[in-house]
Coordinates of C-alpha atoms and ligand atoms in Angstrom, one line a residue:
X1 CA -87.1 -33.3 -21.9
X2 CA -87.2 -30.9 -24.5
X3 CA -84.0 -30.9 -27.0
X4 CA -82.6 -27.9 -28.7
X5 CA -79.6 -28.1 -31.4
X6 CA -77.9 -24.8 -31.2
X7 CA -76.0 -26.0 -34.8
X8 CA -74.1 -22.5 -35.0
X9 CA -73.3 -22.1 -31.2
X10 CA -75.0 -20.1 -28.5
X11 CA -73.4 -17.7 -26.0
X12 CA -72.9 -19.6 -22.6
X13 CA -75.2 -17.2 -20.8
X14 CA -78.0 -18.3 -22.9
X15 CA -77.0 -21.7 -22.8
X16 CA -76.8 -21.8 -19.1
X17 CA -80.2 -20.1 -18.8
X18 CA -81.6 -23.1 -21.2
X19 CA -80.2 -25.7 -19.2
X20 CA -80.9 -23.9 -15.7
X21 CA -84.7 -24.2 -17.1
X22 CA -84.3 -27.7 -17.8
X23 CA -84.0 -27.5 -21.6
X24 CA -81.3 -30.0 -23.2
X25 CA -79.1 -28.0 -25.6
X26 CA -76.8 -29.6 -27.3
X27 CA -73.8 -27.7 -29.3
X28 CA -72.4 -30.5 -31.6
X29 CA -72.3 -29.0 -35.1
X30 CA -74.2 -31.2 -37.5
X31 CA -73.4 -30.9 -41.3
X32 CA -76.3 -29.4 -43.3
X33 CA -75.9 -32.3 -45.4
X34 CA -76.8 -34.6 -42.6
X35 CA -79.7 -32.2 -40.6
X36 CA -82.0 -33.8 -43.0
X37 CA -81.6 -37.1 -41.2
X38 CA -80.6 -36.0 -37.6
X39 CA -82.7 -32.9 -37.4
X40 CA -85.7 -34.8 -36.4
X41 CA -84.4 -35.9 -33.2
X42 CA -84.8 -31.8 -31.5
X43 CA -87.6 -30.3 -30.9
X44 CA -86.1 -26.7 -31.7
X45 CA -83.1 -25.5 -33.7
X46 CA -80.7 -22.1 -33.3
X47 CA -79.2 -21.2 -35.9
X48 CA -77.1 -18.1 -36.6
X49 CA -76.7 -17.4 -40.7
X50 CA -74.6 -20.8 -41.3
X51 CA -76.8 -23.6 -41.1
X52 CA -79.8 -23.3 -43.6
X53 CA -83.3 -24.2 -43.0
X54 CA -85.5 -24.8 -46.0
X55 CA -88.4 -26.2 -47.6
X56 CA -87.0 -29.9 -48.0
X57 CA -85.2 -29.8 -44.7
X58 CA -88.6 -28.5 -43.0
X59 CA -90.3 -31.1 -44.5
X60 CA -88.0 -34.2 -43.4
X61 CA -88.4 -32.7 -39.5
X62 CA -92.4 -33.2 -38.4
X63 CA -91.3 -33.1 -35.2
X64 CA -89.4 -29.9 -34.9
X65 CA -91.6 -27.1 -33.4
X66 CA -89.2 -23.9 -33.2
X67 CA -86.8 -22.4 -35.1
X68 CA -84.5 -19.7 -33.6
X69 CA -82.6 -17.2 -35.5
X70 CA -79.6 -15.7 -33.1
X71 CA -79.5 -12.5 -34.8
X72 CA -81.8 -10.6 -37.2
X73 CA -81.8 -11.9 -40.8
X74 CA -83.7 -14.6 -41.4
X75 CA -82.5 -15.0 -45.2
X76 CA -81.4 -18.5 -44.5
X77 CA -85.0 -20.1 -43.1
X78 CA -88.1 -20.2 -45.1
X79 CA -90.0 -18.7 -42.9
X80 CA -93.6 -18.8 -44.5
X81 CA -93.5 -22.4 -45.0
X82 CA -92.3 -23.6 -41.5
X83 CA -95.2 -21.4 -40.4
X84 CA -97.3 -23.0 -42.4
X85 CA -96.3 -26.1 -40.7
X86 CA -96.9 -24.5 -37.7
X87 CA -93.2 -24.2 -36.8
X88 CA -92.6 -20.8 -34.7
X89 CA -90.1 -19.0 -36.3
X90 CA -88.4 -16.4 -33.8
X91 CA -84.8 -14.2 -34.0
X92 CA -83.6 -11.4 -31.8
X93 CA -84.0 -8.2 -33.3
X94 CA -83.7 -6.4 -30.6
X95 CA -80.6 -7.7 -28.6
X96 CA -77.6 -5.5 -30.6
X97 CA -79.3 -2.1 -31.0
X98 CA -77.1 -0.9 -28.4
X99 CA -74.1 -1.8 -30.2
X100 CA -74.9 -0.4 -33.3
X101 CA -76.2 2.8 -32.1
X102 CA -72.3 2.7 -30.0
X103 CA -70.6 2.3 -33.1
X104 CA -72.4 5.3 -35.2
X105 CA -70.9 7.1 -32.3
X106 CA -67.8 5.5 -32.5
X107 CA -67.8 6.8 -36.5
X108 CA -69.2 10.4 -35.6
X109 CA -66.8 11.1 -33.2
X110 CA -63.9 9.7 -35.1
X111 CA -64.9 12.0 -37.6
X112 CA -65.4 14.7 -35.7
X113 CA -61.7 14.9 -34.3
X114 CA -59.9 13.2 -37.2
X115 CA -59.4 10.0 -35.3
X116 CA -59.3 7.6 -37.9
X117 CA -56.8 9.9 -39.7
X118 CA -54.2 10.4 -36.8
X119 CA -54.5 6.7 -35.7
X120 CA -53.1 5.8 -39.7
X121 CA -50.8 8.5 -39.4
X122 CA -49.2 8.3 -36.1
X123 CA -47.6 4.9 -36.4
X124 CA -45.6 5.9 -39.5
X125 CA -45.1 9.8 -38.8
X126 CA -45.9 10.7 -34.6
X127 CA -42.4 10.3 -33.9
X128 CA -41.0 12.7 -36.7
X129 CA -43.8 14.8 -37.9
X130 CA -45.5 15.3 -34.4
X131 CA -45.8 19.2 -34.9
X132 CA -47.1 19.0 -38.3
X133 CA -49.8 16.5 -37.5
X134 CA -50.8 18.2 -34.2
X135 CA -51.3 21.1 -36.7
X136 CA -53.5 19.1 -39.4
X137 CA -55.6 17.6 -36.9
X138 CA -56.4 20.3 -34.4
X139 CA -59.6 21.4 -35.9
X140 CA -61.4 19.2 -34.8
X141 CA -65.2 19.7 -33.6
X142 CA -67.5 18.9 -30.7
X143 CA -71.0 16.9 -31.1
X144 CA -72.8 18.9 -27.6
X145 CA -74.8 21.9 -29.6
X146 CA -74.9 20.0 -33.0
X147 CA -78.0 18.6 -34.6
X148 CA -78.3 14.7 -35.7
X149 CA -80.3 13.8 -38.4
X150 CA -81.7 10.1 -38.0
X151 CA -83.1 8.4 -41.3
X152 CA -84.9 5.6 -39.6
X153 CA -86.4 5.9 -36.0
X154 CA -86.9 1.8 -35.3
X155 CA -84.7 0.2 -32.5
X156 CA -81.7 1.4 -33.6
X157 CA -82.3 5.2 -34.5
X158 CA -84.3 5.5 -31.0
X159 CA -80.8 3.8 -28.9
X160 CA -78.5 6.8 -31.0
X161 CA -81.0 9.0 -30.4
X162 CA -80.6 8.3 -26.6
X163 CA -76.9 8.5 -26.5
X164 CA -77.1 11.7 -28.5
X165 CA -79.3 13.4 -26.3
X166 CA -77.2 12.1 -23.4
X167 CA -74.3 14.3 -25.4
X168 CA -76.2 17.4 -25.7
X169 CA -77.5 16.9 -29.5
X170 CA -80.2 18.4 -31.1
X171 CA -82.1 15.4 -32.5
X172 CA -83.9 15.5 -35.9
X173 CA -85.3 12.3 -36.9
X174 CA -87.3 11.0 -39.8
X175 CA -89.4 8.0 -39.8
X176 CA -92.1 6.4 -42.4
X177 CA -94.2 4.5 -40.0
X178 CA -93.3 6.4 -36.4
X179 CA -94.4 9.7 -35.4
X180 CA -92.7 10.2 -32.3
X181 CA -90.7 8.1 -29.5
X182 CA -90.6 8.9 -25.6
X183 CA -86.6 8.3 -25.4
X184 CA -85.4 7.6 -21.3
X185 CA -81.5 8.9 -20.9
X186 CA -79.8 6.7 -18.3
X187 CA -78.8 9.5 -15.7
X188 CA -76.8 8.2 -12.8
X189 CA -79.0 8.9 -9.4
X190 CA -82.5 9.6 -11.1
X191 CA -84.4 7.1 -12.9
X192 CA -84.0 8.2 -16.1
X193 CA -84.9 11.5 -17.8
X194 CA -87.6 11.0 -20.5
X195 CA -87.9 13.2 -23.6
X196 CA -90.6 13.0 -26.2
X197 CA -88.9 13.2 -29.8
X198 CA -91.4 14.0 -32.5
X199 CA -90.2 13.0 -36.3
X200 CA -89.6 15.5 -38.8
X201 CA -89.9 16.1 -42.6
X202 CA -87.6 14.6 -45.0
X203 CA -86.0 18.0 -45.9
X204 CA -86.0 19.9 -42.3
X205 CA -84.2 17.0 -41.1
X206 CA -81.9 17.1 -44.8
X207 CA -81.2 20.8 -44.8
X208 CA -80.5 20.9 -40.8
X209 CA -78.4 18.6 -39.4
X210 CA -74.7 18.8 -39.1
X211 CA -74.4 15.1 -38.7
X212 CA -77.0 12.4 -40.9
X213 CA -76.8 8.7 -39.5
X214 CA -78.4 5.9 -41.0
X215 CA -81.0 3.6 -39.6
X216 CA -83.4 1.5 -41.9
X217 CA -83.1 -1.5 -44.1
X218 CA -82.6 -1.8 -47.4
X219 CA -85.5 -1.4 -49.5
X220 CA -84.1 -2.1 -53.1
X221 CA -82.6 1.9 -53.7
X222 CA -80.7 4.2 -52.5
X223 CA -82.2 7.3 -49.7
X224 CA -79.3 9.0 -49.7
X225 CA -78.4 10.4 -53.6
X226 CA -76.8 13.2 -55.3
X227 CA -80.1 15.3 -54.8
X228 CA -80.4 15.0 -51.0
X229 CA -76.8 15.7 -50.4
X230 CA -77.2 19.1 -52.2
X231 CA -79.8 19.6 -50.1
X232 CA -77.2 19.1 -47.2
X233 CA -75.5 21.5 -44.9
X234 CA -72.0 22.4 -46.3
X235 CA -69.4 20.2 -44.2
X236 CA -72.3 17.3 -43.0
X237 CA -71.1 14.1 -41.8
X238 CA -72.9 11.0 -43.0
X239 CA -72.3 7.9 -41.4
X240 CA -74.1 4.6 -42.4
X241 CA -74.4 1.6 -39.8
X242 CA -77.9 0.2 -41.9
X243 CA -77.1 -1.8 -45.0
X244 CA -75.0 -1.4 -48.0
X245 CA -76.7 0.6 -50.5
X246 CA -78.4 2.9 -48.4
X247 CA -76.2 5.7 -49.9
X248 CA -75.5 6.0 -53.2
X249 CA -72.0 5.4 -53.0
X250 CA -70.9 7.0 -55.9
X251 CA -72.8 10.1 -54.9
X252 CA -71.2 9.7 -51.8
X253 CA -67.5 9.9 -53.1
X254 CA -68.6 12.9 -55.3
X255 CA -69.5 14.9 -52.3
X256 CA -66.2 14.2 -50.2
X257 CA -64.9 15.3 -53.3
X258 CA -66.8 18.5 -53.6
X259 CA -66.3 19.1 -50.0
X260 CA -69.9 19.2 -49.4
X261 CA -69.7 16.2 -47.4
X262 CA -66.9 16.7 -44.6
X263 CA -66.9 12.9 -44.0
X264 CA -68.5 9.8 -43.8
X265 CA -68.4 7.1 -41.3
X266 CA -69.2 3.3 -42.7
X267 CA -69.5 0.2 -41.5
X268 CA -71.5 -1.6 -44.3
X269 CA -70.9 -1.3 -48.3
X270 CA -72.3 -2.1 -51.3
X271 CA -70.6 -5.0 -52.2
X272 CA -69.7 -6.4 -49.0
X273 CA -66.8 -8.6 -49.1
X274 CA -65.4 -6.3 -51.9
X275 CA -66.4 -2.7 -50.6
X276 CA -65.0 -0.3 -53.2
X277 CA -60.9 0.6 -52.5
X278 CA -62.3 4.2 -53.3
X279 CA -64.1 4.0 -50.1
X280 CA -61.7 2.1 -48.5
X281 CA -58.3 4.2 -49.6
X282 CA -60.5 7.6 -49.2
X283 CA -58.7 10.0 -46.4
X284 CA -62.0 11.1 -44.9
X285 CA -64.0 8.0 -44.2
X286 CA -64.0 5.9 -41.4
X287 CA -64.3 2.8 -42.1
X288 CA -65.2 -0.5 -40.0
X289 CA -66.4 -3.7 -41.4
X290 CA -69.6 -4.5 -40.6
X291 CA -69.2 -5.0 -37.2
X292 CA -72.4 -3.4 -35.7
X293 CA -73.9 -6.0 -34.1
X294 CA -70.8 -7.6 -33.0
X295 CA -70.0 -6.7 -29.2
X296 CA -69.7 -9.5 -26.1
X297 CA -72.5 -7.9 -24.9
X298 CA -74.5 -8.2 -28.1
X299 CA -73.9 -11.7 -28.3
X300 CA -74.8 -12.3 -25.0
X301 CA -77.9 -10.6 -24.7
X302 CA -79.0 -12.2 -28.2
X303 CA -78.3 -15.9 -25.9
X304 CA -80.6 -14.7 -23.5
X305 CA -83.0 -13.1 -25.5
X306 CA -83.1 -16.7 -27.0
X307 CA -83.4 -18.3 -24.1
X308 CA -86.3 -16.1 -22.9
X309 CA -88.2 -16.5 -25.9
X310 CA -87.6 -20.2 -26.1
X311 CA -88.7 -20.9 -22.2
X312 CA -91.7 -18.5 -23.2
X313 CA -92.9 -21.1 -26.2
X314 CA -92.6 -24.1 -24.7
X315 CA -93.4 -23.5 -20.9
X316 CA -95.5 -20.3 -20.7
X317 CA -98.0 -21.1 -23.6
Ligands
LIG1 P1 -86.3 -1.3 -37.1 O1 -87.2 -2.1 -38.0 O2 -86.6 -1.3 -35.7 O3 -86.3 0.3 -37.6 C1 -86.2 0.6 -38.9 C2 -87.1 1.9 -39.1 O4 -86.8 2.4 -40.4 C3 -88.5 1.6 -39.1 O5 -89.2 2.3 -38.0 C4 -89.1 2.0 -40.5 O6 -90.3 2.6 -40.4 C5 -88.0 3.0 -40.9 N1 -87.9 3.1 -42.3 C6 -87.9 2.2 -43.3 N2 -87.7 2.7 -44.5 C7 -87.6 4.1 -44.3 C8 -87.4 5.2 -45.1 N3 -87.3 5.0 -46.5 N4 -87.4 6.4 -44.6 C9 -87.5 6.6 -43.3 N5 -87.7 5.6 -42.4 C10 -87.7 4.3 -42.9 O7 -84.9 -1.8 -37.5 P2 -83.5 -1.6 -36.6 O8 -83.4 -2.8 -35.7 O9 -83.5 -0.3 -36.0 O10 -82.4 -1.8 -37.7 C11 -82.2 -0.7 -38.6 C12 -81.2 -1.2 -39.7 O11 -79.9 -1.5 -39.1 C13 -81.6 -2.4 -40.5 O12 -81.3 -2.2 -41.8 C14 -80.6 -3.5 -40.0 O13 -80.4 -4.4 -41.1 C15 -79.4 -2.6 -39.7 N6 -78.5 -3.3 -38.8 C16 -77.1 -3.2 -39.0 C17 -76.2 -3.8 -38.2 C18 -74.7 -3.7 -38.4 O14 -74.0 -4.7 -38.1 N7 -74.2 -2.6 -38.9 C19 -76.7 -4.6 -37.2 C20 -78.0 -4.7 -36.9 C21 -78.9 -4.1 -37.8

């Protein structure tokens, strides 16, 4: 019987499937100081960012043949050199694009009707100031007609694109590697209706879009600086579900100052666990905490995606 040591946990529904498949999965959390010793006895490991697989730890378990990553990063294996051991090396990538793409909605249309504002203010003030803040926030703007800039057009920039065109938005997006993505929109009755989005220039999609969200990893500097924001529609909002430093933060807070920048939704920072109390205290950004990926349906569909990939490597091939 194969043995798998899911050392961080596994969603039940991915445990089930495991088991239903005649896996054994066991979910007794072994100290990294002690994998070295006790590793050996699994043929495959999940992990989720806690438990650390490297070199020495790699080289103490010959009989390990898998190691799978419940999520995306895989900053805590070193990958190349179980490869080179010929240890398969999988993770999920694909299982919480749905919930990110939810949440940039989440931010955009907190934004655009002053959610995140009234939801602070209401607790302390609805009951004595309810005129006043019906005034302040009743400017608030619809997303059907508006155009959506999408810096990155992977996984996650194609699942907003989908919900956007579901909501009526003009999509602009801007890739390095993808020239265009046939998007399906989920309409109730038909199976599906399928649009053919075509990326765009850097500064049609900059100078066009009323709203700019952020899709692509970190590559070492910010895309999003002092110059591109100039190069903005007056009133844009940016909201940034990718990775801290993505957007110059600083530039950022400079045009919320200006006004150029109507608001910003973000989920990561910088200097995540210490995001900047500029950022966090600022009166036009809405703010989550890197919760993305983080849904019961996420987590659930990572399990299974596990669990597919796992039954896949050690019964289909
Ligand atoms: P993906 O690899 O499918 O797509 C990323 C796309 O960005 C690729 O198509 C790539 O060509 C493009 N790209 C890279 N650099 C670019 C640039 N400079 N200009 C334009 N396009 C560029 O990745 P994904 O699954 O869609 O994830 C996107 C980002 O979301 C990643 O950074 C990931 O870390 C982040 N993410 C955040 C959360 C969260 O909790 N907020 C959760 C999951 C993923």
């Amino acid at each position: 019987m194969i043995k798998i040591l899911a050392n961080d946990g596994i969603h039940p529904a991915g445990q089930t499937q495991l088991e239903k498949e005649g896996f054994k999965v066991d979910t007794t959390k072994i100290a990294q100081e002690k994998l070295a010793t006790q590793l050996n006895l699994y043929d495959a490991v999940i992990v989720r960012s806690a438990t650390k697989i490297r070199k020495d730890l790699i080289d103490a378990c010959p009989n390990l043949k898998l190691i799978a990553r419940a999520g995306v990063g895989l900053d805590n294996i070193d990958v190349d050199y179980a490869r080179s051991k010929n240890i398969r090396v999988i993770n999920t990538p694909a299982a919480s694009s749905q919930a990110v793409a939810e949440l940039a909605f989440m931010h955009m249309l907190n934004l655009a009707r002053f959610g995140y504002q009234s939801n602070r203010d209401m607790p302390s003030k609805g009951d004595t100031e309810f005129k006043a803040l019906k005034k302040s926030y009743s400017k608030g703007r619809q997303l059907r007609g508006k155009t959506l800039g999408l810096i990155g057009f992977g996984r996650i920039g194609q699942e907003t694109a989908r919900i956007a065109l579901g909501m009526g938005m003009k999509v602009l997006p801007v890739d390095l590697q993808i020239d265009a993505a046939d998007i399906t929109v989920d309409v109730a009755g038909t199976d599906g209706v399928t649009v053919r989005l075509k990326t765009v220039a850097w500064e049609e999609m900059i100078a066009n879009s009323d709203f700019i969200s952020l899709h692509v990893p970190f590559m070492g500097k910010a895309l999003i600086s002092t110059k591109d924001i100039e190069m903005m529609k007056d009133g844009v909002f940016i909201v940034n579900c990718s990775r801290g430093g993505t957007v110059d933060e600083d530039a950022l807070l400079a045009g919320l100052e200006s006004g150029k920048v109507a608001g910003a939704g973000l989920d990561v920072f910088e200097n995540e666990p210490t995001p900047k109390k500029a950022l966090l205290e600022h009166s036009r950004i809405s703010l989550s905490p890197h919760i993305g990926a983080s849904t019961v349906e996420a987590q659930a569909n990572i399990g299974l995606e596990l669990a597919s990939k796992i039954y896949d490597h050690f019964i289909e091939s």
